[in-house]
Amino acid sequence: MRIILLGPPGAGKGTQSKNLAARLDLSHISTGDILRQNVKAGTELGKEAKGYMDKGLLVPDALVAKMLKDRFEQLDIKKGFILDGYPRALTQAKTLDEILKDKKIGIDLVVYLDTTDKVIIQRLTGRLVCSACGLNYHKTNMPPKKEGVCDACGAKLFQRTDDNEETVRKRIEVYKNEVASLIKYYQDSGKLHKLSADGSADLVLERIVELAQGK
Ligand code: AMP
């Protein structure tokens, strides 16, 4: 199974991708996570990407495309995957098509997680992320049992530098500028399914699993 998860920042793509990957035994490919790992490790890519990420802007296509191609060389791709955070623009959808064509594989399902700006801002400005295992929490909606500490692995939680209200608003604007053409592209291919991202993470997961199992 090869799935693309689309949706605005804060729709829950990260949480859903992680849970879905565990449930269906798929690899989780998050371009945002790979970029953040590069920033943390201080690689050339990370140094170039950081400025864009901190402003809520897209990292240039060429950099992300190279990174994605490298990721698709890893063996775990073979068992199927969930793409989270890519593509974000039509040009990226076409780059992805080329990568997949080279590998002689295709996408089975594109899930579009839909929600409102109000929900996005509330979710992202309260989001906390585990520094070790990447699990997401929320200050009020889904707090950890012990403040500042991951329930699953005990590592410290942090707030992403781009999860402040100003940058979140910019990310929503960037997203809206690009998404219409992307949605049309996948609608035309007959693979797009829109789902509400509102409600609990478990409820949204069940909606996605039902869709995937119908494929
Ligand atoms: P995310 O974790 O998906 O919210 O991504 C965080 C940030 O990483 C975005 O605001 C962008 O700056 C950058 N980023 C992630 N994925 C992409 C992509 N496909 N194209 C360009 N920039 C990206």
PDB file of C-alpha atoms and ligand atoms in Angstrom:
ATOM      1  CA  MET A   1       0.000   0.000   0.000  1.00  0.00           C
ATOM      2  CA  ARG A   2       1.332   3.437  -0.943  1.00  0.00           C
ATOM      3  CA  ILE A   3      -0.492   6.384   0.535  1.00  0.00           C
ATOM      4  CA  ILE A   4      -0.095  10.171   0.353  1.00  0.00           C
ATOM      5  CA  LEU A   5      -1.527  12.194   3.237  1.00  0.00           C
ATOM      6  CA  LEU A   6      -2.422  15.744   2.245  1.00  0.00           C
ATOM      7  CA  GLY A   7      -3.820  18.496   4.404  1.00  0.00           C
ATOM      8  CA  PRO A   8      -2.949  21.797   6.041  1.00  0.00           C
ATOM      9  CA  PRO A   9      -0.295  21.983   8.728  1.00  0.00           C
ATOM     10  CA  GLY A  10      -2.014  20.886  11.921  1.00  0.00           C
ATOM     11  CA  ALA A  11      -4.528  18.583  10.241  1.00  0.00           C
ATOM     12  CA  GLY A  12      -2.791  15.737  12.056  1.00  0.00           C
ATOM     13  CA  LYS A  13      -0.746  14.314   9.188  1.00  0.00           C
ATOM     14  CA  GLY A  14       2.199  13.478  11.439  1.00  0.00           C
ATOM     15  CA  THR A  15       0.163  11.764  14.141  1.00  0.00           C
ATOM     16  CA  GLN A  16      -2.012   9.899  11.649  1.00  0.00           C
ATOM     17  CA  SER A  17       0.973   8.814   9.533  1.00  0.00           C
ATOM     18  CA  LYS A  18       2.788   7.386  12.548  1.00  0.00           C
ATOM     19  CA  ASN A  19      -0.291   5.488  13.745  1.00  0.00           C
ATOM     20  CA  LEU A  20      -1.218   4.298  10.279  1.00  0.00           C
ATOM     21  CA  ALA A  21       2.343   3.139   9.574  1.00  0.00           C
ATOM     22  CA  ALA A  22       2.267   1.038  12.753  1.00  0.00           C
ATOM     23  CA  ARG A  23      -1.204  -0.326  12.011  1.00  0.00           C
ATOM     24  CA  LEU A  24      -0.584  -1.271   8.361  1.00  0.00           C
ATOM     25  CA  ASP A  25       3.161  -1.984   8.668  1.00  0.00           C
ATOM     26  CA  LEU A  26       4.233   0.764   6.272  1.00  0.00           C
ATOM     27  CA  SER A  27       7.222   3.119   6.246  1.00  0.00           C
ATOM     28  CA  HIS A  28       6.526   6.688   7.303  1.00  0.00           C
ATOM     29  CA  ILE A  29       8.229   9.291   5.136  1.00  0.00           C
ATOM     30  CA  SER A  30       7.927  12.808   6.520  1.00  0.00           C
ATOM     31  CA  THR A  31       9.876  15.468   4.630  1.00  0.00           C
ATOM     32  CA  GLY A  32       9.456  17.837   7.608  1.00  0.00           C
ATOM     33  CA  ASP A  33      11.025  15.234   9.956  1.00  0.00           C
ATOM     34  CA  ILE A  34      13.934  14.585   7.570  1.00  0.00           C
ATOM     35  CA  LEU A  35      14.554  18.334   7.251  1.00  0.00           C
ATOM     36  CA  ARG A  36      14.436  18.816  11.036  1.00  0.00           C
ATOM     37  CA  GLN A  37      16.914  15.935  11.488  1.00  0.00           C
ATOM     38  CA  ASN A  38      19.237  17.708   9.032  1.00  0.00           C
ATOM     39  CA  VAL A  39      18.869  21.023  10.872  1.00  0.00           C
ATOM     40  CA  LYS A  40      19.636  19.298  14.175  1.00  0.00           C
ATOM     41  CA  ALA A  41      22.664  17.496  12.734  1.00  0.00           C
ATOM     42  CA  GLY A  42      23.934  20.754  11.168  1.00  0.00           C
ATOM     43  CA  THR A  43      24.284  19.287   7.648  1.00  0.00           C
ATOM     44  CA  GLU A  44      24.632  21.554   4.584  1.00  0.00           C
ATOM     45  CA  LEU A  45      20.997  20.767   3.710  1.00  0.00           C
ATOM     46  CA  GLY A  46      19.922  21.628   7.249  1.00  0.00           C
ATOM     47  CA  LYS A  47      21.780  24.948   7.169  1.00  0.00           C
ATOM     48  CA  GLU A  48      20.145  25.897   3.873  1.00  0.00           C
ATOM     49  CA  ALA A  49      16.674  24.765   4.935  1.00  0.00           C
ATOM     50  CA  LYS A  50      16.517  26.337   8.400  1.00  0.00           C
ATOM     51  CA  GLY A  51      15.841  29.926   7.312  1.00  0.00           C
ATOM     52  CA  TYR A  52      12.879  28.886   5.180  1.00  0.00           C
ATOM     53  CA  MET A  53      11.464  26.612   7.856  1.00  0.00           C
ATOM     54  CA  ASP A  54      11.684  29.250  10.588  1.00  0.00           C
ATOM     55  CA  LYS A  55       9.729  31.672   8.395  1.00  0.00           C
ATOM     56  CA  GLY A  56       7.064  29.092   7.497  1.00  0.00           C
ATOM     57  CA  LEU A  57       8.155  29.092   3.840  1.00  0.00           C
ATOM     58  CA  LEU A  58       8.703  26.093   1.601  1.00  0.00           C
ATOM     59  CA  VAL A  59      12.269  24.847   1.278  1.00  0.00           C
ATOM     60  CA  PRO A  60      13.281  25.104  -2.421  1.00  0.00           C
ATOM     61  CA  ASP A  61      12.052  22.207  -4.565  1.00  0.00           C
ATOM     62  CA  ALA A  62      15.487  21.096  -5.741  1.00  0.00           C
ATOM     63  CA  LEU A  63      16.743  20.549  -2.177  1.00  0.00           C
ATOM     64  CA  VAL A  64      13.669  18.603  -1.095  1.00  0.00           C
ATOM     65  CA  ALA A  65      13.574  16.564  -4.337  1.00  0.00           C
ATOM     66  CA  LYS A  66      17.174  15.414  -3.838  1.00  0.00           C
ATOM     67  CA  MET A  67      16.424  14.496  -0.248  1.00  0.00           C
ATOM     68  CA  LEU A  68      13.339  12.520  -1.270  1.00  0.00           C
ATOM     69  CA  LYS A  69      15.187  10.655  -4.029  1.00  0.00           C
ATOM     70  CA  ASP A  70      17.782   9.582  -1.472  1.00  0.00           C
ATOM     71  CA  ARG A  71      15.029   8.429   0.882  1.00  0.00           C
ATOM     72  CA  PHE A  72      13.482   6.314  -1.871  1.00  0.00           C
ATOM     73  CA  GLU A  73      16.787   4.438  -2.222  1.00  0.00           C
ATOM     74  CA  GLN A  74      16.297   2.895   1.219  1.00  0.00           C
ATOM     75  CA  LEU A  75      15.043  -0.675   1.297  1.00  0.00           C
ATOM     76  CA  ASP A  76      12.116  -0.207   3.674  1.00  0.00           C
ATOM     77  CA  ILE A  77      10.265   1.622   0.887  1.00  0.00           C
ATOM     78  CA  LYS A  78       9.538  -1.795  -0.604  1.00  0.00           C
ATOM     79  CA  LYS A  79       6.978  -2.731   2.037  1.00  0.00           C
ATOM     80  CA  GLY A  80       4.858   0.320   1.155  1.00  0.00           C
ATOM     81  CA  PHE A  81       4.800   3.808   2.633  1.00  0.00           C
ATOM     82  CA  ILE A  82       2.885   6.832   3.805  1.00  0.00           C
ATOM     83  CA  LEU A  83       4.116  10.146   2.484  1.00  0.00           C
ATOM     84  CA  ASP A  84       3.555  12.994   4.923  1.00  0.00           C
ATOM     85  CA  GLY A  85       4.371  16.593   3.911  1.00  0.00           C
ATOM     86  CA  TYR A  86       5.214  15.796   0.295  1.00  0.00           C
ATOM     87  CA  PRO A  87       4.043  16.805  -2.257  1.00  0.00           C
ATOM     88  CA  ARG A  88       3.119  20.328  -1.223  1.00  0.00           C
ATOM     89  CA  ALA A  89       2.881  21.807  -4.723  1.00  0.00           C
ATOM     90  CA  LEU A  90       2.095  20.592  -8.225  1.00  0.00           C
ATOM     91  CA  THR A  91       5.762  20.692  -9.229  1.00  0.00           C
ATOM     92  CA  GLN A  92       6.488  18.342  -6.326  1.00  0.00           C
ATOM     93  CA  ALA A  93       3.681  15.976  -7.380  1.00  0.00           C
ATOM     94  CA  LYS A  94       5.354  15.712 -10.780  1.00  0.00           C
ATOM     95  CA  THR A  95       8.762  15.109  -9.223  1.00  0.00           C
ATOM     96  CA  LEU A  96       7.222  12.361  -7.131  1.00  0.00           C
ATOM     97  CA  ASP A  97       5.667  10.789 -10.229  1.00  0.00           C
ATOM     98  CA  GLU A  98       9.118  10.651 -11.834  1.00  0.00           C
ATOM     99  CA  ILE A  99      10.695   9.035  -8.781  1.00  0.00           C
ATOM    100  CA  LEU A 100       7.894   6.450  -8.625  1.00  0.00           C
ATOM    101  CA  LYS A 101       8.062   5.788 -12.362  1.00  0.00           C
ATOM    102  CA  ASP A 102      11.775   5.032 -12.030  1.00  0.00           C
ATOM    103  CA  LYS A 103      10.944   2.544  -9.289  1.00  0.00           C
ATOM    104  CA  LYS A 104       8.018   1.136 -11.331  1.00  0.00           C
ATOM    105  CA  ILE A 105       5.537   1.719  -8.545  1.00  0.00           C
ATOM    106  CA  GLY A 106       2.429   3.878  -8.144  1.00  0.00           C
ATOM    107  CA  ILE A 107       0.308   5.544  -5.460  1.00  0.00           C
ATOM    108  CA  ASP A 108      -2.812   3.654  -4.325  1.00  0.00           C
ATOM    109  CA  LEU A 109      -4.552   6.291  -2.271  1.00  0.00           C
ATOM    110  CA  VAL A 110      -4.382  10.045  -1.585  1.00  0.00           C
ATOM    111  CA  VAL A 111      -6.102  11.103   1.627  1.00  0.00           C
ATOM    112  CA  TYR A 112      -6.910  14.746   2.098  1.00  0.00           C
ATOM    113  CA  LEU A 113      -7.392  15.654   5.763  1.00  0.00           C
ATOM    114  CA  ASP A 114      -9.591  18.714   5.921  1.00  0.00           C
ATOM    115  CA  THR A 115     -10.041  21.164   8.804  1.00  0.00           C
ATOM    116  CA  THR A 116     -10.484  24.878   9.616  1.00  0.00           C
ATOM    117  CA  ASP A 117      -7.891  27.625  10.278  1.00  0.00           C
ATOM    118  CA  LYS A 118      -9.209  27.974  13.834  1.00  0.00           C
ATOM    119  CA  VAL A 119      -8.573  24.293  14.616  1.00  0.00           C
ATOM    120  CA  ILE A 120      -5.127  24.453  12.959  1.00  0.00           C
ATOM    121  CA  ILE A 121      -3.990  27.445  15.032  1.00  0.00           C
ATOM    122  CA  GLN A 122      -5.300  25.959  18.271  1.00  0.00           C
ATOM    123  CA  ARG A 123      -3.618  22.603  17.562  1.00  0.00           C
ATOM    124  CA  LEU A 124      -0.245  23.904  16.408  1.00  0.00           C
ATOM    125  CA  THR A 125       0.360  26.637  18.963  1.00  0.00           C
ATOM    126  CA  GLY A 126      -0.270  24.026  21.695  1.00  0.00           C
ATOM    127  CA  ARG A 127       1.661  21.180  20.076  1.00  0.00           C
ATOM    128  CA  LEU A 128       4.525  19.484  21.926  1.00  0.00           C
ATOM    129  CA  VAL A 129       6.858  17.006  20.236  1.00  0.00           C
ATOM    130  CA  CYS A 130       9.065  14.314  21.768  1.00  0.00           C
ATOM    131  CA  SER A 131      12.744  15.031  21.101  1.00  0.00           C
ATOM    132  CA  ALA A 132      13.569  11.312  20.874  1.00  0.00           C
ATOM    133  CA  CYS A 133      10.667   9.330  19.374  1.00  0.00           C
ATOM    134  CA  GLY A 134       8.786  12.183  17.666  1.00  0.00           C
ATOM    135  CA  LEU A 135       5.401  11.484  19.286  1.00  0.00           C
ATOM    136  CA  ASN A 136       3.098  14.499  19.346  1.00  0.00           C
ATOM    137  CA  TYR A 137       1.194  15.848  22.346  1.00  0.00           C
ATOM    138  CA  HIS A 138      -0.914  18.945  22.982  1.00  0.00           C
ATOM    139  CA  LYS A 139      -0.711  21.234  26.012  1.00  0.00           C
ATOM    140  CA  THR A 140      -4.462  20.970  26.675  1.00  0.00           C
ATOM    141  CA  ASN A 141      -6.037  18.484  24.184  1.00  0.00           C
ATOM    142  CA  MET A 142      -3.555  15.649  24.747  1.00  0.00           C
ATOM    143  CA  PRO A 143      -1.152  16.497  27.593  1.00  0.00           C
ATOM    144  CA  PRO A 144       1.557  14.036  28.620  1.00  0.00           C
ATOM    145  CA  LYS A 145       1.099  12.306  32.002  1.00  0.00           C
ATOM    146  CA  LYS A 146       4.138  14.131  33.389  1.00  0.00           C
ATOM    147  CA  GLU A 147       4.679  17.717  32.241  1.00  0.00           C
ATOM    148  CA  GLY A 148       7.405  18.102  29.618  1.00  0.00           C
ATOM    149  CA  VAL A 149       8.149  14.359  29.388  1.00  0.00           C
ATOM    150  CA  CYS A 150       7.153  11.799  26.728  1.00  0.00           C
ATOM    151  CA  ASP A 151       4.816   9.061  28.066  1.00  0.00           C
ATOM    152  CA  ALA A 152       6.232   6.519  25.619  1.00  0.00           C
ATOM    153  CA  CYS A 153       9.999   6.949  25.985  1.00  0.00           C
ATOM    154  CA  GLY A 154      10.630   9.415  28.824  1.00  0.00           C
ATOM    155  CA  ALA A 155      12.541  11.943  26.677  1.00  0.00           C
ATOM    156  CA  LYS A 156      11.991  15.708  26.854  1.00  0.00           C
ATOM    157  CA  LEU A 157       9.150  17.365  24.927  1.00  0.00           C
ATOM    158  CA  PHE A 158       9.745  20.577  23.001  1.00  0.00           C
ATOM    159  CA  GLN A 159       7.768  23.135  21.032  1.00  0.00           C
ATOM    160  CA  ARG A 160       8.753  23.450  17.355  1.00  0.00           C
ATOM    161  CA  THR A 161      10.204  26.885  16.526  1.00  0.00           C
ATOM    162  CA  ASP A 162       7.694  27.219  13.646  1.00  0.00           C
ATOM    163  CA  ASP A 163       4.680  26.479  15.877  1.00  0.00           C
ATOM    164  CA  ASN A 164       4.174  30.108  16.965  1.00  0.00           C
ATOM    165  CA  GLU A 165       1.028  31.913  15.808  1.00  0.00           C
ATOM    166  CA  GLU A 166       2.745  34.250  13.333  1.00  0.00           C
ATOM    167  CA  THR A 167       4.594  31.426  11.541  1.00  0.00           C
ATOM    168  CA  VAL A 168       1.546  29.156  11.671  1.00  0.00           C
ATOM    169  CA  ARG A 169      -0.516  31.846   9.862  1.00  0.00           C
ATOM    170  CA  LYS A 170       2.211  32.116   7.229  1.00  0.00           C
ATOM    171  CA  ARG A 171       2.297  28.322   6.806  1.00  0.00           C
ATOM    172  CA  ILE A 172      -1.493  28.261   6.303  1.00  0.00           C
ATOM    173  CA  GLU A 173      -1.196  30.996   3.659  1.00  0.00           C
ATOM    174  CA  VAL A 174       1.622  29.156   1.839  1.00  0.00           C
ATOM    175  CA  TYR A 175      -0.394  25.963   1.997  1.00  0.00           C
ATOM    176  CA  LYS A 176      -3.546  27.553   0.558  1.00  0.00           C
ATOM    177  CA  ASN A 177      -1.638  29.070  -2.360  1.00  0.00           C
ATOM    178  CA  GLU A 178      -0.436  25.680  -3.471  1.00  0.00           C
ATOM    179  CA  VAL A 179      -3.079  23.191  -2.494  1.00  0.00           C
ATOM    180  CA  ALA A 180      -5.837  23.827  -5.059  1.00  0.00           C
ATOM    181  CA  SER A 181      -3.764  22.674  -8.030  1.00  0.00           C
ATOM    182  CA  LEU A 182      -2.531  19.681  -6.061  1.00  0.00           C
ATOM    183  CA  ILE A 183      -6.051  18.613  -5.122  1.00  0.00           C
ATOM    184  CA  LYS A 184      -7.209  18.927  -8.723  1.00  0.00           C
ATOM    185  CA  TYR A 185      -4.249  16.855  -9.894  1.00  0.00           C
ATOM    186  CA  TYR A 186      -5.097  13.939  -7.598  1.00  0.00           C
ATOM    187  CA  GLN A 187      -8.837  14.334  -8.109  1.00  0.00           C
ATOM    188  CA  ASP A 188      -8.301  13.953 -11.860  1.00  0.00           C
ATOM    189  CA  SER A 189      -6.344  10.755 -11.236  1.00  0.00           C
ATOM    190  CA  GLY A 190      -9.321   9.396  -9.234  1.00  0.00           C
ATOM    191  CA  LYS A 191      -7.151   8.701  -6.168  1.00  0.00           C
ATOM    192  CA  LEU A 192      -8.171  11.558  -3.881  1.00  0.00           C
ATOM    193  CA  HIS A 193     -10.465  11.012  -0.895  1.00  0.00           C
ATOM    194  CA  LYS A 194     -11.412  13.878   1.395  1.00  0.00           C
ATOM    195  CA  LEU A 195     -11.873  13.162   5.108  1.00  0.00           C
ATOM    196  CA  SER A 196     -12.682  15.370   8.061  1.00  0.00           C
ATOM    197  CA  ALA A 197      -9.644  15.766  10.331  1.00  0.00           C
ATOM    198  CA  ASP A 198     -11.805  16.988  13.202  1.00  0.00           C
ATOM    199  CA  GLY A 199     -12.421  14.796  16.229  1.00  0.00           C
ATOM    200  CA  SER A 200     -10.009  12.632  18.197  1.00  0.00           C
ATOM    201  CA  ALA A 201      -6.865  11.151  16.633  1.00  0.00           C
ATOM    202  CA  ASP A 202      -8.307   7.638  17.113  1.00  0.00           C
ATOM    203  CA  LEU A 203     -11.497   8.531  15.306  1.00  0.00           C
ATOM    204  CA  VAL A 204      -9.629  10.054  12.349  1.00  0.00           C
ATOM    205  CA  LEU A 205      -7.352   6.998  12.199  1.00  0.00           C
ATOM    206  CA  GLU A 206     -10.380   4.705  11.912  1.00  0.00           C
ATOM    207  CA  ARG A 207     -11.697   6.824   9.030  1.00  0.00           C
ATOM    208  CA  ILE A 208      -8.396   6.447   7.176  1.00  0.00           C
ATOM    209  CA  VAL A 209      -8.006   2.716   7.895  1.00  0.00           C
ATOM    210  CA  GLU A 210     -11.524   2.087   6.577  1.00  0.00           C
ATOM    211  CA  LEU A 211     -10.609   3.896   3.365  1.00  0.00           C
ATOM    212  CA  ALA A 212      -7.299   2.060   2.975  1.00  0.00           C
ATOM    213  CA  GLN A 213      -8.883  -1.316   3.598  1.00  0.00           C
ATOM    214  CA  GLY A 214     -11.474  -0.611   0.922  1.00  0.00           C
ATOM    215  CA  LYS A 215      -8.680  -0.272  -1.634  1.00  0.00           C
TER     216      LYS A 215
HETATM  217  P1  AMP B   1       6.038  19.879   8.371  1.00  0.00           P
HETATM  218  O1  AMP B   1       6.730  19.136   9.459  1.00  0.00           O
HETATM  219  O2  AMP B   1       5.496  18.991   7.293  1.00  0.00           O
HETATM  220  O3  AMP B   1       5.002  20.858   8.901  1.00  0.00           O
HETATM  221  O4  AMP B   1       7.169  20.786   7.652  1.00  0.00           O
HETATM  222  C1  AMP B   1       7.854  21.786   8.371  1.00  0.00           C
HETATM  223  C2  AMP B   1       8.550  22.719   7.405  1.00  0.00           C
HETATM  224  O5  AMP B   1       9.501  21.970   6.632  1.00  0.00           O
HETATM  225  C3  AMP B   1       7.647  23.405   6.380  1.00  0.00           C
HETATM  226  O6  AMP B   1       7.026  24.580   6.881  1.00  0.00           O
HETATM  227  C4  AMP B   1       8.655  23.695   5.261  1.00  0.00           C
HETATM  228  O7  AMP B   1       9.466  24.808   5.588  1.00  0.00           O
HETATM  229  C5  AMP B   1       9.552  22.450   5.283  1.00  0.00           C
HETATM  230  N1  AMP B   1       9.033  21.386   4.387  1.00  0.00           N
HETATM  231  C6  AMP B   1       8.537  20.159   4.731  1.00  0.00           C
HETATM  232  N2  AMP B   1       8.155  19.456   3.666  1.00  0.00           N
HETATM  233  C7  AMP B   1       8.420  20.250   2.574  1.00  0.00           C
HETATM  234  C8  AMP B   1       8.211  20.117   1.180  1.00  0.00           C
HETATM  235  N3  AMP B   1       7.621  19.026   0.654  1.00  0.00           N
HETATM  236  N4  AMP B   1       8.602  21.135   0.384  1.00  0.00           N
HETATM  237  C9  AMP B   1       9.168  22.253   0.881  1.00  0.00           C
HETATM  238  N5  AMP B   1       9.356  22.465   2.193  1.00  0.00           N
HETATM  239  C10 AMP B   1       8.989  21.480   3.046  1.00  0.00           C
END
